[in-house]
Tab-separated table of C-alpha atoms and ligand atoms in Angstrom:
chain	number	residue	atom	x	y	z
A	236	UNK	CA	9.872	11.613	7.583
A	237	UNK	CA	10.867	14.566	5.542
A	238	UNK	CA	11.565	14.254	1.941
A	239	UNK	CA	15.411	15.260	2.407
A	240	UNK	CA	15.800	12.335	4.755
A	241	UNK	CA	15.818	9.367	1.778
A	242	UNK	CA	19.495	8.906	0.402
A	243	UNK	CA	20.548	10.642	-2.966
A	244	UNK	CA	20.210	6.769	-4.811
A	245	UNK	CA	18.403	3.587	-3.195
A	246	UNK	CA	17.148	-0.001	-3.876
A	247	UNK	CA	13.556	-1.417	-3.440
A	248	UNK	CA	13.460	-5.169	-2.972
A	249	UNK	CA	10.905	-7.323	-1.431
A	250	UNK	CA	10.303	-9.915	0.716
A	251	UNK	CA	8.626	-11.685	-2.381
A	252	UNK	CA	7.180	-10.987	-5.549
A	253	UNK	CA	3.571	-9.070	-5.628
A	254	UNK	CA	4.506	-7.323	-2.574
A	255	UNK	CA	3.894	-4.244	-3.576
A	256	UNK	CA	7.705	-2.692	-4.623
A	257	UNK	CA	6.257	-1.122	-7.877
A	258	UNK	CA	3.501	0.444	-6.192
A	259	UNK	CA	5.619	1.657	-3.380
A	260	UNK	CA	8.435	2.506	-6.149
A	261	UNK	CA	5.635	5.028	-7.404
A	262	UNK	CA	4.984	6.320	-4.304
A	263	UNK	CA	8.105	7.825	-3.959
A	264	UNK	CA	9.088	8.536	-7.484
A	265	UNK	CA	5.988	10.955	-7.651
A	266	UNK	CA	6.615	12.502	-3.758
A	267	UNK	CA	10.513	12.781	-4.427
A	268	UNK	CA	10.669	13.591	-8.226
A	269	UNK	CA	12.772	10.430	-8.477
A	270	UNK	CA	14.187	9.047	-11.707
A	271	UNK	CA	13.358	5.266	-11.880
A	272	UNK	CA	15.435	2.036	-13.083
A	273	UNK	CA	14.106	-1.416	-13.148
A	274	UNK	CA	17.652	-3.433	-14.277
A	275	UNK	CA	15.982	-6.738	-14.857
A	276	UNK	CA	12.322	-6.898	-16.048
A	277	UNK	CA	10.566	-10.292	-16.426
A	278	UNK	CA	7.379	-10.630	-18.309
A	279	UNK	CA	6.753	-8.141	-21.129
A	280	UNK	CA	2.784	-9.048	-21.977
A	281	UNK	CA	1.095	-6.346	-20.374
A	282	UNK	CA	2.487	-3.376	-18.537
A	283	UNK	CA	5.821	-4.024	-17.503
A	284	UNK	CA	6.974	-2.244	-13.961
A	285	UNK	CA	8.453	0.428	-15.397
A	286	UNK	CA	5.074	1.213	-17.895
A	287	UNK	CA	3.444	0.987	-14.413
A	288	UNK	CA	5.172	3.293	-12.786
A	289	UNK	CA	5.043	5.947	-15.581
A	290	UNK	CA	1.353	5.592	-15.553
A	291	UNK	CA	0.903	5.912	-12.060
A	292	UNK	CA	3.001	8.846	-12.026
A	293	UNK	CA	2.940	10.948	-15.487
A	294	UNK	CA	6.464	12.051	-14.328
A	295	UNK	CA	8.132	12.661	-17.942
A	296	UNK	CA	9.484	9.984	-19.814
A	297	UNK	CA	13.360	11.220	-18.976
A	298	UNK	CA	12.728	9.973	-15.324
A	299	UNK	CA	13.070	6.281	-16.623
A	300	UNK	CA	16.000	4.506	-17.323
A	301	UNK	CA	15.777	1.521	-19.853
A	302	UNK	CA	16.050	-1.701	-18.423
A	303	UNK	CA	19.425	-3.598	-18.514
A	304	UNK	CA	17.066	-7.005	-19.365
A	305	UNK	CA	13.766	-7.056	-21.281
A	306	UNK	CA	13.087	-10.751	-20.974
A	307	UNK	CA	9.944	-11.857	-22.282
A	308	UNK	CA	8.243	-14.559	-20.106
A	309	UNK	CA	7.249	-13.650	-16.455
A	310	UNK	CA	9.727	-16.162	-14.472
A	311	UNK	CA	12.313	-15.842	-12.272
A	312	UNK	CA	15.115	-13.655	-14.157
A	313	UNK	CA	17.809	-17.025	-14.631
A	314	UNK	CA	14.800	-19.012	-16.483
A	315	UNK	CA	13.487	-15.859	-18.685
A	316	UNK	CA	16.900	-15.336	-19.899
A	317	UNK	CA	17.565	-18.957	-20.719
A	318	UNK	CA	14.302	-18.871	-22.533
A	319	UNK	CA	15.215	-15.545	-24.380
A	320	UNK	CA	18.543	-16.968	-25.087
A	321	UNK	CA	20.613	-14.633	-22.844
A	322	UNK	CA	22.463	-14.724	-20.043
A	323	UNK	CA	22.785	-12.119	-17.229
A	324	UNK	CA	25.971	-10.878	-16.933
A	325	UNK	CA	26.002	-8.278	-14.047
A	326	UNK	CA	29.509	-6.443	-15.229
A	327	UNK	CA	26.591	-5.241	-17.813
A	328	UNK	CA	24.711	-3.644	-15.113
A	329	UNK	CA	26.026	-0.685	-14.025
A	330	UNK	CA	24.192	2.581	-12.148
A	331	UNK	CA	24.012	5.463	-14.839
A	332	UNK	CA	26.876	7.483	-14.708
A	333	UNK	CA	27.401	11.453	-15.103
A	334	UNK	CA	24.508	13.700	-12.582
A	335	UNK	CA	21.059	13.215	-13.055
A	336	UNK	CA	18.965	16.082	-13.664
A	337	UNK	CA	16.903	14.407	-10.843
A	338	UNK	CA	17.298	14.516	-7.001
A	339	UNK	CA	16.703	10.823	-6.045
A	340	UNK	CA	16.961	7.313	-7.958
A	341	UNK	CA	15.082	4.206	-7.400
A	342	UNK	CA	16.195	0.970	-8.121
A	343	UNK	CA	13.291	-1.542	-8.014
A	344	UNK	CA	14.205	-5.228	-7.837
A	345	UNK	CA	12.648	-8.420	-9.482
A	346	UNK	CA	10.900	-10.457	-7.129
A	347	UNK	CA	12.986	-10.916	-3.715
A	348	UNK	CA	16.181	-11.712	-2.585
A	349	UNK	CA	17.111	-14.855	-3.584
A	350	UNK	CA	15.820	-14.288	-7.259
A	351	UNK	CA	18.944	-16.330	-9.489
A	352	UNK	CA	19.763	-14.210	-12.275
A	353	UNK	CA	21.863	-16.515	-13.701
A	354	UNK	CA	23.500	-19.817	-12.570
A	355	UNK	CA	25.772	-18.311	-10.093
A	356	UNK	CA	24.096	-15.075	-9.149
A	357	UNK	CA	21.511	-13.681	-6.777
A	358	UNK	CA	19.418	-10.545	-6.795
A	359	UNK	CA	21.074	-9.946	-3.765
A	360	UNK	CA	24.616	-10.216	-5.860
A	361	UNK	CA	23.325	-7.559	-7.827
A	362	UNK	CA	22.500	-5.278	-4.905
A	363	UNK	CA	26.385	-5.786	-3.310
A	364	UNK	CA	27.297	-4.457	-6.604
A	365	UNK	CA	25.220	-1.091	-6.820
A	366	UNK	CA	25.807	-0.921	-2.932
A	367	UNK	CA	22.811	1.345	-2.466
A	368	UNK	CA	20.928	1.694	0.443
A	369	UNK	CA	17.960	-0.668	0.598
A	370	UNK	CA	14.213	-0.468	0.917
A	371	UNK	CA	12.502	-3.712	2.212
A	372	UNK	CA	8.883	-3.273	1.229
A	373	UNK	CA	6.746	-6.360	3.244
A	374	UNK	CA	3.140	-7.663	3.432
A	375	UNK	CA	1.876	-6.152	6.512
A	376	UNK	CA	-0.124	-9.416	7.464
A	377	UNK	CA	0.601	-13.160	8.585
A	378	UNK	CA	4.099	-14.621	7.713
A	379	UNK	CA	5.837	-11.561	7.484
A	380	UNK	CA	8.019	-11.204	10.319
A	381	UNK	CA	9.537	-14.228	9.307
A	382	UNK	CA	10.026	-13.093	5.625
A	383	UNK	CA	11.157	-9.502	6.758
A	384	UNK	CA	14.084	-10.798	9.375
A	385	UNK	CA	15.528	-13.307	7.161
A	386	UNK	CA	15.274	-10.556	4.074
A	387	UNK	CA	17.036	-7.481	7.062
A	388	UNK	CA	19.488	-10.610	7.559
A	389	UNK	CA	20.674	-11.357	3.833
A	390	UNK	CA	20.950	-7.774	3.071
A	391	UNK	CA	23.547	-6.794	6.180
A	392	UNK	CA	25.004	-10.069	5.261
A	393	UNK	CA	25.945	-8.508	2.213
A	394	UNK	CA	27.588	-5.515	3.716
A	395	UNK	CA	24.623	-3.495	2.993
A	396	UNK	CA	22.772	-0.803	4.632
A	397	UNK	CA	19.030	-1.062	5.504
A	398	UNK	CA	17.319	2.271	5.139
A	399	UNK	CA	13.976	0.635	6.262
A	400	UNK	CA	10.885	-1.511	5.507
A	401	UNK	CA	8.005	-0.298	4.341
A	402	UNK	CA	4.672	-2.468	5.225
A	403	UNK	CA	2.348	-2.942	2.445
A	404	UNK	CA	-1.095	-3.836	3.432
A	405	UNK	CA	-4.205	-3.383	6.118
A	406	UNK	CA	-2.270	-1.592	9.419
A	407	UNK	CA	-0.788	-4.361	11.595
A	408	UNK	CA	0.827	-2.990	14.569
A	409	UNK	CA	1.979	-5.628	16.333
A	410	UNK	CA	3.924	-6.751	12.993
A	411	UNK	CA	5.121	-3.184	12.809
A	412	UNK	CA	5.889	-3.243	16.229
A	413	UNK	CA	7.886	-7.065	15.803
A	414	UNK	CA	9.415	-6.011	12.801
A	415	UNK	CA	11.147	-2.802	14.586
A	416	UNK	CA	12.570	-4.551	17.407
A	417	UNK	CA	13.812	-8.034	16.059
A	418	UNK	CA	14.699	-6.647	12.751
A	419	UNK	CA	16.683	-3.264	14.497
A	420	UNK	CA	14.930	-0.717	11.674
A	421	UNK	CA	12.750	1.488	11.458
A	422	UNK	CA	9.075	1.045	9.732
A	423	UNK	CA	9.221	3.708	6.911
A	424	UNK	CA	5.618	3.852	6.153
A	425	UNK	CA	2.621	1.318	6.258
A	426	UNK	CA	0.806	1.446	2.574
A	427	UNK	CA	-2.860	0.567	3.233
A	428	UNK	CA	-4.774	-0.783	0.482
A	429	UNK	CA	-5.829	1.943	-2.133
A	430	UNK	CA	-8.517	1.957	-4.704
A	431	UNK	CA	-8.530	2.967	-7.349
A	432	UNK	CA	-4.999	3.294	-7.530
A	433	UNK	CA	-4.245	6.275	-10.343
A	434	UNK	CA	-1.946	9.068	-10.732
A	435	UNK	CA	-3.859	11.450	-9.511
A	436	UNK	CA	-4.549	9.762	-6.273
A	437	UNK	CA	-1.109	8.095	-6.406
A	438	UNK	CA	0.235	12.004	-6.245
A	439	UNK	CA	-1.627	12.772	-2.570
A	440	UNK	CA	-0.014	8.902	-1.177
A	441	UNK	CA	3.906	10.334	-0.429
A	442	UNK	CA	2.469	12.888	1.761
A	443	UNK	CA	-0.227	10.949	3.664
A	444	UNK	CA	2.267	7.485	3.949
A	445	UNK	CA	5.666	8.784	4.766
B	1871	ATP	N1	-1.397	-0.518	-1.268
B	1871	ATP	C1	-1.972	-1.053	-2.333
B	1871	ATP	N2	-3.253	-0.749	-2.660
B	1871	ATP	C2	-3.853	-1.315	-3.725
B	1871	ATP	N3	-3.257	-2.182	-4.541
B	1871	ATP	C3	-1.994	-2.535	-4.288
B	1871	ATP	C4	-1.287	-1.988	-3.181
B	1871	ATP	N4	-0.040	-2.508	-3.177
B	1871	ATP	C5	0.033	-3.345	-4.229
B	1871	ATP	N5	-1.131	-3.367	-4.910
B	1871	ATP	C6	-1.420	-4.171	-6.105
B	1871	ATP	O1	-0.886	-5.477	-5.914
B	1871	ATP	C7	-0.247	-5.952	-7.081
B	1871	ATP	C8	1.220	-6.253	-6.804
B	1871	ATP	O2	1.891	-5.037	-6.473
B	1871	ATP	P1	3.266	-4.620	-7.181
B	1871	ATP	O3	3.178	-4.801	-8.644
B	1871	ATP	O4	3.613	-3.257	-6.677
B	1871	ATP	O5	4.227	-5.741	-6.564
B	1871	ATP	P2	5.788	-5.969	-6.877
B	1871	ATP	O6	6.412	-6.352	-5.587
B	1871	ATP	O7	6.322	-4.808	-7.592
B	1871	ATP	O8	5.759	-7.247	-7.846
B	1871	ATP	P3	6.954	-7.754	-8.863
B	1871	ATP	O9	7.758	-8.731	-8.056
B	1871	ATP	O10	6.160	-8.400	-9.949
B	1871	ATP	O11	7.735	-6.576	-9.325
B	1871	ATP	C9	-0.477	-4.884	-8.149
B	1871	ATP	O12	-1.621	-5.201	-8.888
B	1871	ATP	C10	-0.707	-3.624	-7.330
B	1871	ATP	O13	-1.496	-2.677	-8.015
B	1872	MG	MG1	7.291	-4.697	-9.427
């Protein structure tokens, strides 16, 4: 795939959490010179996702956006805010207006699809309201054509468009192969497991993955 091929703005969610959507979210902020936004970040002990992604990149700091929701404890989003004291509001979260000095923006997710952010609202709600093209990034191993078709199904449920899936893991062609025809997309890339994962190695991934 050629780096003008990925849409001007797009989402990365996941079939679950620890899939691999920061990692992947690095991947492609380093290859297209992205800016990057994590709207809701849960857990702030340690390196939060969008600390991650800086490190694995050393793109400047003007390539991240703050989050819309620091929320301290590492739960689903609905619980951490509760916790915090807060509530989610998503008229609060809005896509940064006026241009970006950048040529792509990534939008990672919090865990997967059916995240609550609040007592009403989805990750997926969220996602109908950017309306960006989405990136499905999926285990590459056992149990994930079942995760991947039902995530492809909530997604065009919700009026959106499904760029692709990228599989995360040891190569697996007859999931990539499954995951093509029953899910009707295409299989971006297929991430095998790295070590050590740093910037400097992160910076050769874009152009040996996609
Ligand atoms: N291809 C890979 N090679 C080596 N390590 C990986 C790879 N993909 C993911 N990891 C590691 O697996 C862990 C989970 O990955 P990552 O943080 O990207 O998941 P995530 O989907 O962003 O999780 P969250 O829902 O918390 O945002 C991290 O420690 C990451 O470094
Ligand atoms: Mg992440």
């Amino acid at each position: 795939m050629n780096k003008k091929g990925f849409p001007k703005a797009f989402f990365i969610t996941g079939t679950d959490t620890g899939v691999g959507k920061t990692v992947v979210s690095a991947i492609l902020a380093k290859g297209l010179g992205a800016a990057y936004w994590k709207p809701v970040q849960s857990g702030l002990d340690g390196e939060t996702d969008t600390e991650t992604v800086q490190s694995l990149t050393a793109l400047p700091e003007n390539h991240f956006l703050p989050e819309s929701y620091r929320l301290r404890n590492p739960l689903s989003p609905h619980l951490a805010a509760k916790e915090d004291g807060l509530h989610i509001s998503l008229e609060t979260i809005g896509l940064p207006k006026g241009l970006s000095p950048f040529p792509h923006l990534i939008v990672e997710g919090a865990g997967g699809l059916m995240v609550p952010l609040n007592e009403r609202h989805f990750m997926i709600d969220l996602m109908e309201r950017l309306h960006l093209p989405v990136i499905l990034v999926a285990r590459s191993g056992l149990g994930t054509i079942n995760h991947t078709l039902l995530s492809l199904e909530m997604v065009r449920r919700h009026g959106l468009h499904v760029w692709g899936v990228v599989m995360n893991g040891p190569l697996n062609p007859g999931n990539r192969e499954a995951i093509t025809h029953f899910g009707k997309t295409e299989v971006l890339a297929e991430i095998e497991p790295v070590t050590p994962l740093n910037s400097e190695i992160v910076s050769t991934l874009f152009n040996r993955f996609f």
